[in-house]
Amino acid sequence: MEQTAVSGINETQVETILETLRFHLPSQVNHRNVNKMSRRVRSCTSRWGVVCATAVFLLIGPTQAEPSTGPTLDEPIHMPTMTDTSTLDVVIVEGWHVDTIDGTTRQKLINIHVDDWWEGVEIRVPVRLVVPLEGTVEGFVISGSGLNETPGDDEAMTPSDRVALDAGAGVVTTKIRSLNNSYYPDLPSPGIVQARFAQTLDWRYSEYFLWSAIMMRAITAAFDDEFFQPGPVIAYGNSKNGMTPLISSIHDDRITAVRSTHAFTTYTPIRAHEPTAVAEVEAANEAFAAAFQADDLPEGDQPWSYYDKGFQNFIEAAETSGWSSNEALAAIDRFADDLYVSENWDELTARGVEIFTLPGSHDWVAYDVPGVGVELPGLRTYIVPNGGHARNGHSEAPSKDVDAAFFAEQLAGADRGLETPEVSTVVMGDTLVVTVTFADGGVPEESKIFWMYDRGPDGSSWYLYDLIPEENWAIMNGSGNTWTASIPLDSGHASIDLITTHTVTVNGRIIPISAPYTRVTLARAVPFLSSPAIWLLASVLAVWGTSLSRLINRPQRSADALAETSGRAKQGT
């Protein structure tokens, strides 16, 4: 493979430097911080790349060798604090009792101290613990959604909860809520909290930290109970309750598996604010805004404000708070190590953490989906076609109800179904031939393919607005581990995006999976109409009042984009 020169040194030299220096790290260093070192090494811009890389390591390394006594800017989640049972201050709301619903479980409701997250304000949350009628459990499933915290009202068990209980695990539920719903009455207004984040660029003052702290403290409280023995911990949920397990799994090695829906995983170019990616999105968004003035497009499936929820320019927002663009970029880079699975993939796989994501192809939180396959080709993913917040997906999309199957796999040793397949494409005249191969095993019972043309840049308003047409799907042909589809290509398009779905039935439960999201450039495209030029041209035409059949307005972007960035999923479920 060709070696790409990076900042005066190539990739092989970068890794050699890091491995050599890593060998000399003191044993108490958190080796996850090598991610920080690696990225900063690659950011060296002088031709003295090796010297620069070594200097970066030596500057960072010694400071990390010193044991931390609490959270810091670089390491905001301090695990000794998260796992300290002496500070839980458990209040028993309801002691252990047989549930009053159907009498098949024992339940306990407690209230715990999470963190003094804001000066003078104690954050406390309820936690419900559920176990079978007899004995103890080993491990549990945990979510921050669906908790009934009313004393006397026990919690009904879902089919997936029953799978966990039957496997000898417990069920734990806590409450993870956004700041804007008055659930934390002693906190200042969300605006004041978000302003603190803008002033400090410290993500400890964001909901991401608060949510993760709640989950990790609830895990600590569960294992502190006499009926909960050490065992696997499966964290799961949707939106904020999907992001929280992913973020928490990076820091908390008690978490062994994650099922997340509508949550980001990958530090893609647009997430990193790479200039080309930002230019493409902003050009597309300008065209989208111009279309509203032209009043040319039909109403979409969501309110107009929905299409404005994707990418927010953190750099511009930070600059309004007095930060330079370089300082904002450094903060984005610093956040990445603590928030993104992609930046911690090696460590997570070494720990054996199993992750199953259902991001949705059209979601305003998980708009990194097109880039996931490049960064995390092995990530187990079911891309729900047209799925997203408030979007159930294409009518032909397989069910996304996977919890029972995932719990059975993780807790009872059930078959995991299909592994992530490989996908290849060939344009043959006016036909696109798509081949999906399950090289690592598994034979799907049914395979489908969905497609759309000329999709807007990741995170743009167009990305959220243009859905896969209902008619753009087909059953794939095949048997064994190879499946194919031939798509007749419509003329005049620059690209086509593909999503595949593959299902298998295990113990009566359907388990879906997708091949990596695929975008194919079509050779017949006119070169000067490639993005971002096509978006700029569309913007001009819209201003002139020309009818643009694919444009739609987005409302004025919030002036407080930085606050939006600090609470991306606060409107999620």
Coordinates of C-alpha atoms in Angstrom, one line a residue:
M1 CA 0.0 0.0 0.0
E2 CA 1.3 3.4 -0.8
Q3 CA 2.5 5.4 2.1
T4 CA 1.0 8.8 2.5
A5 CA 3.2 11.5 3.8
V6 CA 1.6 13.2 6.9
S7 CA 3.1 16.4 8.1
G8 CA 6.6 15.7 7.1
I9 CA 6.5 12.0 8.1
N10 CA 4.7 9.1 6.7
E11 CA 2.2 6.8 8.5
T12 CA 4.8 4.0 9.1
Q13 CA 7.1 6.5 10.7
V14 CA 4.3 7.9 12.9
E15 CA 3.4 4.4 14.1
T16 CA 7.1 3.5 14.7
I17 CA 7.5 6.7 16.8
L18 CA 4.4 6.0 18.8
E19 CA 5.1 2.3 19.4
T20 CA 8.7 3.1 20.5
L21 CA 7.7 5.8 22.9
R22 CA 4.7 3.9 24.1
F23 CA 7.0 1.1 25.2
H24 CA 8.6 3.5 27.7
L25 CA 5.4 4.7 29.2
P26 CA 5.1 4.3 33.0
S27 CA 2.7 1.5 33.9
Q28 CA 0.3 3.9 35.5
V29 CA -0.4 5.8 32.3
N30 CA -3.8 5.5 30.8
H31 CA -2.9 4.0 27.4
R32 CA -6.2 5.3 25.9
N33 CA -4.4 8.7 25.8
V34 CA -2.2 7.3 23.1
N35 CA -5.1 8.4 20.9
K36 CA -4.4 12.0 21.8
M37 CA -0.7 11.6 21.2
S38 CA -1.3 9.9 17.9
R39 CA -3.5 12.6 16.5
R40 CA -1.3 15.4 17.7
V41 CA 1.7 13.7 16.2
R42 CA -0.1 13.6 12.9
S43 CA -0.8 17.3 13.2
C44 CA 2.8 18.2 13.2
T45 CA 3.2 20.6 10.2
S46 CA 6.9 21.3 10.1
R47 CA 9.3 19.3 7.9
W48 CA 11.0 18.2 11.1
G49 CA 8.2 15.8 11.6
V50 CA 10.1 13.3 13.8
V51 CA 11.4 15.9 16.1
C52 CA 7.9 17.4 16.3
A53 CA 6.3 14.0 17.0
T54 CA 8.8 13.2 19.7
A55 CA 8.3 16.6 21.4
V56 CA 4.5 16.2 21.4
F57 CA 4.8 12.8 23.1
L58 CA 7.3 14.0 25.7
L59 CA 5.2 17.0 26.5
I60 CA 2.0 14.9 26.9
G61 CA 3.4 11.7 28.4
P62 CA 4.8 12.9 31.7
T63 CA 1.7 14.8 32.6
Q64 CA -0.4 11.7 32.1
A65 CA 1.9 9.6 34.2
E66 CA 0.8 11.3 37.4
P67 CA -2.2 9.7 39.1
S68 CA -5.2 11.9 38.8
T69 CA -7.3 12.7 41.9
G70 CA -10.3 13.9 40.0
P71 CA -11.6 14.9 36.5
T72 CA -9.5 17.2 34.4
L73 CA -9.9 19.0 31.1
D74 CA -8.2 16.2 29.2
E75 CA -9.7 13.4 31.2
P76 CA -13.2 14.7 32.2
I77 CA -14.5 11.3 33.3
H78 CA -12.6 10.2 36.4
M79 CA -13.5 6.5 36.9
P80 CA -12.4 6.3 40.6
T81 CA -15.1 8.9 41.3
M82 CA -17.7 7.1 39.1
T83 CA -17.1 3.8 40.9
D84 CA -16.8 5.1 44.5
T85 CA -19.7 3.4 46.4
S86 CA -19.0 5.5 49.5
T87 CA -20.4 8.6 47.8
L88 CA -23.6 7.1 46.4
D89 CA -25.6 8.2 49.5
V90 CA -28.3 5.7 48.6
V91 CA -31.8 6.5 49.7
I92 CA -34.2 3.5 49.6
V93 CA -37.5 4.7 48.3
E94 CA -38.9 1.2 48.1
G95 CA -37.1 -1.9 49.5
W96 CA -37.0 -5.3 47.8
H97 CA -40.5 -6.6 47.2
V98 CA -42.4 -8.9 44.8
D99 CA -43.8 -6.7 42.0
T100 CA -47.5 -5.8 42.1
I101 CA -48.0 -6.3 38.4
D102 CA -47.8 -10.1 37.8
G103 CA -45.7 -11.2 40.8
T104 CA -42.9 -12.6 38.7
T105 CA -40.0 -10.3 39.8
R106 CA -38.5 -8.6 42.8
Q107 CA -38.0 -4.9 42.5
K108 CA -36.3 -2.1 44.5
L109 CA -36.4 1.7 43.9
I110 CA -33.6 3.8 45.2
N111 CA -32.3 7.3 44.7
I112 CA -28.5 8.0 44.4
H113 CA -26.0 10.8 44.4
V114 CA -24.5 11.2 40.9
D115 CA -22.2 14.3 41.0
D116 CA -21.9 17.8 42.2
W117 CA -22.0 18.7 38.5
W118 CA -22.7 22.4 39.1
E119 CA -21.4 24.4 42.0
G120 CA -23.9 24.2 44.9
V121 CA -26.2 21.7 43.1
E122 CA -26.4 18.0 43.8
I123 CA -27.5 15.8 41.0
R124 CA -29.5 12.9 42.2
V125 CA -31.4 10.3 40.1
P126 CA -33.7 7.4 40.7
V127 CA -32.6 3.8 39.9
R128 CA -34.9 0.8 39.7
L129 CA -33.4 -2.7 40.3
V130 CA -35.2 -5.8 39.1
V131 CA -34.2 -9.5 39.7
P132 CA -36.0 -12.8 39.4
L133 CA -38.1 -14.1 42.4
E134 CA -35.2 -16.2 43.7
G135 CA -31.4 -16.0 43.9
T136 CA -29.0 -13.4 42.8
V137 CA -28.1 -12.2 39.3
E138 CA -24.8 -12.0 37.4
G139 CA -24.7 -8.7 35.5
F140 CA -27.6 -6.8 34.0
V141 CA -29.1 -4.7 31.2
I142 CA -29.3 -1.0 31.8
S143 CA -31.1 1.9 30.1
G144 CA -31.8 5.5 31.0
S145 CA -35.3 5.5 29.5
G146 CA -38.7 4.2 30.7
L147 CA -38.2 4.4 34.4
N148 CA -41.4 4.6 36.5
E149 CA -40.2 6.4 39.6
T150 CA -43.6 6.7 41.3
P151 CA -43.5 4.8 44.6
G152 CA -46.0 2.0 44.5
D153 CA -46.0 1.7 40.8
D154 CA -43.8 -1.2 39.8
E155 CA -42.2 -1.5 36.4
A156 CA -43.7 -3.9 33.8
M157 CA -41.1 -6.1 32.1
T158 CA -40.7 -6.0 28.3
P159 CA -40.0 -9.2 26.2
S160 CA -36.3 -8.2 26.1
D161 CA -36.3 -7.7 29.9
R162 CA -37.6 -11.2 30.2
V163 CA -34.8 -12.5 28.1
A164 CA -32.3 -10.9 30.5
L165 CA -34.0 -12.2 33.6
D166 CA -34.4 -15.8 32.2
A167 CA -30.6 -15.7 31.4
G168 CA -29.9 -14.9 35.1
A169 CA -29.2 -11.2 34.6
G170 CA -30.9 -8.3 36.2
V171 CA -32.7 -5.3 34.8
V172 CA -31.6 -1.8 35.8
T173 CA -33.4 1.5 34.8
T174 CA -32.4 5.0 35.6
K175 CA -33.5 8.4 34.3
I176 CA -31.4 10.3 31.8
R177 CA -33.1 13.6 30.8
S178 CA -32.2 16.7 28.9
L179 CA -31.6 20.0 30.8
N180 CA -34.4 21.8 29.1
N181 CA -37.4 19.9 30.7
S182 CA -37.0 21.1 34.3
Y183 CA -36.1 17.7 35.6
Y184 CA -33.2 19.2 37.5
P185 CA -34.9 22.1 39.2
D186 CA -31.9 23.3 41.2
L187 CA -29.7 23.8 38.1
P188 CA -29.5 27.2 36.4
S189 CA -31.3 27.6 33.1
P190 CA -30.0 25.6 30.2
G191 CA -28.8 28.9 28.7
I192 CA -26.5 29.5 31.7
V193 CA -25.2 26.0 31.6
Q194 CA -24.5 26.2 27.9
A195 CA -22.8 29.5 28.3
R196 CA -20.4 28.0 30.8
F197 CA -19.5 25.4 28.1
A198 CA -19.0 28.2 25.6
Q199 CA -16.7 30.1 28.0
T200 CA -14.6 27.1 28.9
L201 CA -14.8 24.6 26.0
D202 CA -14.9 22.0 28.7
W203 CA -17.3 19.2 27.9
R204 CA -17.8 18.5 31.6
Y205 CA -20.3 21.3 31.2
S206 CA -22.3 19.5 28.6
E207 CA -25.1 17.0 28.7
Y208 CA -22.8 14.3 27.3
F209 CA -20.9 14.3 30.6
L210 CA -24.0 14.5 32.8
W211 CA -25.7 11.6 31.0
S212 CA -22.6 9.4 31.1
A213 CA -22.1 10.1 34.8
I214 CA -25.7 9.1 35.5
M215 CA -25.3 5.8 33.7
M216 CA -21.9 4.9 35.3
R217 CA -23.1 5.8 38.8
A218 CA -26.2 3.7 38.3
I219 CA -24.0 0.8 37.4
T220 CA -22.0 1.4 40.6
A221 CA -25.2 1.4 42.6
A222 CA -26.5 -1.8 41.1
F223 CA -23.3 -3.7 41.7
D224 CA -23.3 -2.4 45.3
D225 CA -26.6 -4.3 45.9
E226 CA -26.4 -7.7 47.5
F227 CA -28.5 -9.3 44.8
F228 CA -26.2 -8.2 41.9
Q229 CA -23.0 -10.2 41.4
P230 CA -20.2 -9.4 38.9
G231 CA -21.2 -10.2 35.3
P232 CA -21.9 -8.7 31.9
V233 CA -23.4 -5.2 31.5
I234 CA -25.4 -4.4 28.4
A235 CA -26.2 -0.7 28.1
Y236 CA -28.8 0.2 25.5
G237 CA -31.2 2.8 24.3
N238 CA -32.2 5.4 21.7
S239 CA -31.1 9.0 21.0
K240 CA -29.6 10.4 24.3
N241 CA -30.0 6.9 25.7
G242 CA -28.1 5.5 22.7
M243 CA -25.3 8.0 22.8
T244 CA -24.8 7.6 26.6
P245 CA -24.0 3.8 26.4
L246 CA -21.5 4.4 23.6
I247 CA -19.7 7.2 25.4
S248 CA -19.8 5.4 28.7
S249 CA -18.4 2.2 27.2
I250 CA -15.2 4.1 26.2
H251 CA -14.5 5.0 29.8
D252 CA -16.1 2.3 31.9
D253 CA -14.7 -1.2 31.4
R254 CA -17.6 -2.7 33.3
I255 CA -19.8 -2.3 30.2
T256 CA -19.4 -5.3 28.0
A257 CA -22.0 -4.6 25.2
V258 CA -23.9 -1.7 23.7
R259 CA -27.1 -1.5 21.6
S260 CA -27.6 2.0 20.4
T261 CA -30.1 3.7 18.1
H262 CA -29.9 7.1 16.5
A263 CA -26.4 7.8 17.9
F264 CA -23.1 8.8 16.5
T265 CA -20.0 6.6 16.5
T266 CA -17.4 8.0 14.1
Y267 CA -15.1 11.0 13.9
T268 CA -15.8 11.7 10.2
P269 CA -14.4 14.7 8.3
I270 CA -17.5 16.8 8.9
R271 CA -17.4 15.9 12.6
A272 CA -13.7 17.0 12.6
H273 CA -14.6 20.3 10.8
E274 CA -12.3 19.5 8.0
P275 CA -12.4 22.6 5.6
T276 CA -13.5 20.8 2.5
A277 CA -16.3 19.0 4.3
V278 CA -17.5 22.1 6.0
A279 CA -17.5 24.0 2.7
E280 CA -19.6 21.4 1.0
V281 CA -22.2 21.4 3.8
E282 CA -22.4 25.1 4.0
A283 CA -22.8 25.5 0.2
A284 CA -25.5 22.9 0.3
N285 CA -27.2 24.7 3.2
E286 CA -27.1 28.0 1.4
A287 CA -28.9 26.4 -1.6
F288 CA -31.4 24.9 0.8
A289 CA -32.1 28.2 2.4
A290 CA -32.4 29.9 -0.9
A291 CA -35.0 27.4 -2.0
F292 CA -37.3 28.5 0.8
Q293 CA -37.3 32.0 -0.5
A294 CA -38.1 30.6 -3.9
D295 CA -41.0 28.5 -2.4
D296 CA -40.3 25.7 -4.8
L297 CA -40.4 22.5 -3.0
P298 CA -43.1 20.3 -1.5
E299 CA -43.3 19.9 2.2
G300 CA -41.2 17.1 3.6
D301 CA -42.1 14.4 6.1
Q302 CA -40.9 16.6 9.0
P303 CA -41.4 20.2 10.1
W304 CA -39.0 22.5 8.3
S305 CA -36.9 23.0 11.5
Y306 CA -36.0 19.3 11.5
Y307 CA -33.8 19.8 8.4
D308 CA -31.7 22.4 10.3
K309 CA -30.6 20.0 13.1
G310 CA -27.6 18.4 11.4
F311 CA -24.1 19.8 11.3
Q312 CA -23.6 22.9 13.4
N313 CA -20.4 24.9 12.8
F314 CA -18.7 24.7 16.2
I315 CA -15.8 26.9 15.1
E316 CA -18.0 29.8 14.2
A317 CA -19.9 29.4 17.4
A318 CA -16.8 29.3 19.5
E319 CA -15.4 32.4 17.8
T320 CA -18.5 34.3 19.0
S321 CA -17.4 33.5 22.5
G322 CA -13.9 34.8 21.9
W323 CA -12.0 31.6 21.0
S324 CA -9.8 31.4 17.9
S325 CA -10.4 28.9 15.2
N326 CA -7.3 27.0 16.3
E327 CA -8.5 26.8 19.9
A328 CA -11.9 25.6 18.7
L329 CA -10.3 22.9 16.5
A330 CA -8.1 21.8 19.4
A331 CA -11.2 21.5 21.6
I332 CA -13.0 19.4 18.9
D333 CA -10.0 17.2 18.7
R334 CA -9.9 16.8 22.5
F335 CA -13.6 16.0 22.7
A336 CA -13.1 13.3 20.0
D337 CA -11.1 10.9 22.2
D338 CA -13.9 10.9 24.9
L339 CA -16.9 10.8 22.6
Y340 CA -16.3 8.7 19.5
V341 CA -16.1 5.0 19.3
S342 CA -13.9 5.3 16.2
E343 CA -11.2 7.0 18.3
N344 CA -11.2 4.1 20.8
W345 CA -11.9 1.2 18.6
D346 CA -8.7 -0.8 19.3
E347 CA -9.2 -0.5 23.0
L348 CA -12.9 -1.5 22.8
T349 CA -12.2 -4.5 20.6
A350 CA -9.3 -5.6 22.9
R351 CA -11.8 -5.5 25.8
G352 CA -14.2 -7.6 23.8
V353 CA -17.0 -4.9 23.9
E354 CA -19.8 -5.9 21.5
I355 CA -21.5 -3.0 19.8
F356 CA -24.6 -3.2 17.7
T357 CA -25.8 0.2 16.2
L358 CA -29.0 1.2 14.4
P359 CA -28.2 4.7 13.3
G360 CA -30.8 5.3 10.6
S361 CA -29.9 6.6 7.2
H362 CA -31.6 9.9 7.7
D363 CA -30.9 11.0 11.3
W364 CA -29.8 14.5 12.5
V365 CA -27.7 13.0 15.3
A366 CA -26.1 10.0 13.4
Y367 CA -25.2 11.9 10.2
D368 CA -21.8 10.2 10.3
V369 CA -23.4 7.0 8.8
P370 CA -21.9 7.4 5.3
G371 CA -18.4 7.5 6.8
V372 CA -18.7 4.7 9.3
G373 CA -17.8 2.0 6.9
V374 CA -14.5 3.7 6.1
E375 CA -13.4 4.2 9.7
L376 CA -15.1 1.2 11.3
P377 CA -15.7 -1.5 8.7
G378 CA -16.2 -4.1 11.4
L379 CA -18.8 -2.2 13.3
R380 CA -22.0 -4.3 13.5
T381 CA -24.7 -2.0 12.0
Y382 CA -28.2 -2.1 10.8
I383 CA -28.8 1.1 8.8
V384 CA -32.5 1.5 8.8
P385 CA -33.4 3.0 5.4
N386 CA -35.0 6.4 5.9
G387 CA -34.8 5.8 9.6
G388 CA -34.0 8.5 12.2
H389 CA -35.5 10.6 15.0
A390 CA -39.3 10.6 14.4
R391 CA -38.8 8.4 11.3
N392 CA -39.8 4.8 11.3
G393 CA -38.0 4.0 8.1
H394 CA -38.8 2.8 4.6
S395 CA -41.9 0.7 4.4
E396 CA -39.8 -2.3 3.2
A397 CA -37.2 -2.0 5.9
P398 CA -36.8 -4.9 8.3
S399 CA -37.9 -4.5 11.9
K400 CA -35.5 -2.7 14.2
D401 CA -36.7 -4.5 17.3
V402 CA -33.5 -6.3 18.1
D403 CA -33.1 -6.0 21.9
A404 CA -34.4 -9.5 22.7
A405 CA -32.1 -11.2 20.1
F406 CA -29.1 -9.1 21.2
F407 CA -29.7 -9.8 24.9
A408 CA -30.1 -13.6 24.2
E409 CA -26.8 -13.5 22.3
Q410 CA -24.9 -11.6 24.9
L411 CA -26.4 -13.3 28.0
A412 CA -27.5 -16.8 27.0
G413 CA -25.0 -17.6 24.2
A414 CA -27.6 -17.5 21.4
D415 CA -26.4 -17.3 17.8
R416 CA -25.4 -13.8 16.8
G417 CA -26.8 -14.1 13.3
L418 CA -24.9 -12.5 10.5
E419 CA -21.5 -10.8 10.4
T420 CA -20.9 -7.5 8.6
P421 CA -20.7 -8.3 4.9
E422 CA -18.5 -6.8 2.2
V423 CA -20.0 -4.8 -0.7
S424 CA -18.6 -4.1 -4.2
T425 CA -20.1 -2.3 -7.2
V426 CA -19.5 -2.2 -10.9
V427 CA -21.1 0.2 -13.4
M428 CA -21.9 -1.7 -16.6
G429 CA -23.4 0.6 -19.2
D430 CA -26.7 1.8 -17.8
T431 CA -26.7 -0.7 -15.0
L432 CA -25.1 -0.8 -11.5
V433 CA -24.3 -4.3 -10.4
V434 CA -24.0 -4.6 -6.6
T435 CA -22.5 -7.7 -4.9
V436 CA -22.7 -8.4 -1.2
T437 CA -20.5 -11.2 0.2
F438 CA -20.6 -12.6 3.8
A439 CA -17.0 -13.5 3.9
D440 CA -17.0 -14.1 7.6
G441 CA -19.9 -16.4 7.7
G442 CA -23.6 -16.5 7.8
V443 CA -26.3 -17.0 5.2
P444 CA -29.1 -14.4 5.0
E445 CA -32.6 -15.6 4.5
E446 CA -33.5 -12.3 2.7
S447 CA -31.5 -9.5 1.3
K448 CA -32.8 -6.1 0.1
I449 CA -31.2 -3.0 -1.4
F450 CA -32.3 0.6 -1.3
W451 CA -31.0 3.5 -3.2
M452 CA -31.2 7.3 -3.9
Y453 CA -29.4 9.6 -6.3
D454 CA -27.4 12.8 -5.7
R455 CA -27.6 12.9 -1.9
G456 CA -26.5 16.0 -0.2
P457 CA -23.3 16.2 2.0
D458 CA -23.3 14.4 5.3
G459 CA -25.0 16.5 8.0
S460 CA -26.5 19.1 5.5
S461 CA -30.2 20.0 5.3
W462 CA -30.4 18.2 2.0
Y463 CA -29.0 15.1 3.7
L464 CA -32.0 15.1 6.0
Y465 CA -34.6 16.3 3.6
D466 CA -34.2 13.9 0.6
L467 CA -35.5 10.5 1.5
I468 CA -35.1 7.2 -0.4
P469 CA -38.1 7.1 -2.7
E470 CA -40.6 4.3 -1.8
E471 CA -40.1 2.7 -5.2
N472 CA -36.2 2.6 -5.0
W473 CA -35.7 -0.8 -3.5
A474 CA -35.4 -4.4 -4.7
I475 CA -35.0 -7.9 -3.4
M476 CA -31.4 -9.1 -4.0
N477 CA -30.8 -12.4 -5.7
G478 CA -28.5 -15.1 -4.3
S479 CA -27.9 -18.1 -2.2
G480 CA -25.3 -19.0 0.3
N481 CA -23.0 -16.1 1.2
T482 CA -23.2 -14.1 -2.0
W483 CA -26.1 -11.8 -3.0
T484 CA -26.4 -9.5 -6.0
A485 CA -28.6 -6.8 -7.4
S486 CA -28.7 -5.0 -10.8
I487 CA -30.0 -1.5 -10.6
P488 CA -31.1 0.2 -13.9
L489 CA -29.5 3.7 -13.6
D490 CA -31.5 6.8 -14.3
S491 CA -29.7 9.3 -16.5
G492 CA -28.2 12.6 -15.5
H493 CA -27.1 11.8 -12.0
A494 CA -23.7 12.4 -10.3
S495 CA -23.9 9.7 -7.7
I496 CA -26.0 6.9 -6.2
D497 CA -26.1 5.9 -2.5
L498 CA -26.8 2.3 -1.5
I499 CA -28.1 0.7 1.7
T500 CA -28.5 -3.0 2.0
T501 CA -30.4 -5.0 4.6
H502 CA -30.0 -8.7 5.4
T503 CA -31.9 -10.8 7.8
V504 CA -31.7 -14.1 9.5
T505 CA -34.0 -15.7 12.1
V506 CA -32.5 -17.0 15.3
N507 CA -34.8 -18.7 17.9
G508 CA -37.8 -17.1 16.2
R509 CA -36.3 -13.6 16.3
I510 CA -35.3 -11.7 13.2
I511 CA -31.8 -10.2 13.3
P512 CA -31.0 -7.6 10.6
I513 CA -27.6 -6.2 9.5
S514 CA -26.3 -4.0 6.7
A515 CA -23.3 -3.8 4.5
P516 CA -21.3 -0.6 4.9
Y517 CA -23.1 2.5 3.5
T518 CA -21.9 2.9 -0.1
R519 CA -21.7 5.9 -2.4
V520 CA -20.9 5.3 -6.1
T521 CA -19.8 8.2 -8.3
L522 CA -21.4 7.8 -11.8
A523 CA -19.1 8.5 -14.7
R524 CA -21.7 10.3 -16.7
A525 CA -21.8 13.1 -14.2
V526 CA -20.8 16.5 -15.6
P527 CA -17.5 17.4 -13.8
F528 CA -18.3 21.0 -13.0
L529 CA -21.5 20.0 -11.4
S530 CA -19.8 18.0 -8.7
S531 CA -20.2 19.1 -5.1
P532 CA -19.8 21.7 -3.8
A533 CA -20.2 23.5 -7.2
I534 CA -23.6 22.0 -7.8
W535 CA -24.9 23.5 -4.5
L536 CA -23.6 26.9 -5.4
L537 CA -25.2 26.7 -8.8
A538 CA -28.5 25.7 -7.3
S539 CA -28.3 28.6 -4.9
V540 CA -27.9 31.1 -7.8
L541 CA -30.8 29.5 -9.7
A542 CA -33.0 29.7 -6.7
V543 CA -32.3 33.3 -6.1
W544 CA -33.3 34.0 -9.7
G545 CA -36.6 32.3 -9.1
T546 CA -36.0 29.3 -11.3
S547 CA -38.0 26.3 -10.4
L548 CA -35.8 23.9 -8.6
S549 CA -37.5 20.6 -8.2
R550 CA -35.3 19.3 -5.3
L551 CA -34.9 22.3 -3.1
I552 CA -36.5 23.3 0.2
N553 CA -36.0 26.0 2.7
R554 CA -34.5 25.6 6.1
P555 CA -35.3 28.2 8.8
Q556 CA -32.6 30.5 10.0
R557 CA -29.9 28.7 11.8
S558 CA -29.8 29.3 15.5
A559 CA -27.4 31.9 16.6
D560 CA -26.6 29.7 19.5
A561 CA -25.0 26.9 17.5
L562 CA -22.5 26.3 20.2
A563 CA -25.2 25.6 22.7
E564 CA -26.8 23.2 20.2
T565 CA -23.5 21.4 19.9
S566 CA -23.3 20.9 23.6
G567 CA -26.7 19.2 23.7
R568 CA -27.1 17.5 20.3
A569 CA -29.8 15.0 21.3
K570 CA -31.8 17.0 23.9
Q571 CA -34.9 16.6 21.7
G572 CA -34.5 12.9 21.4
T573 CA -36.6 10.2 23.1

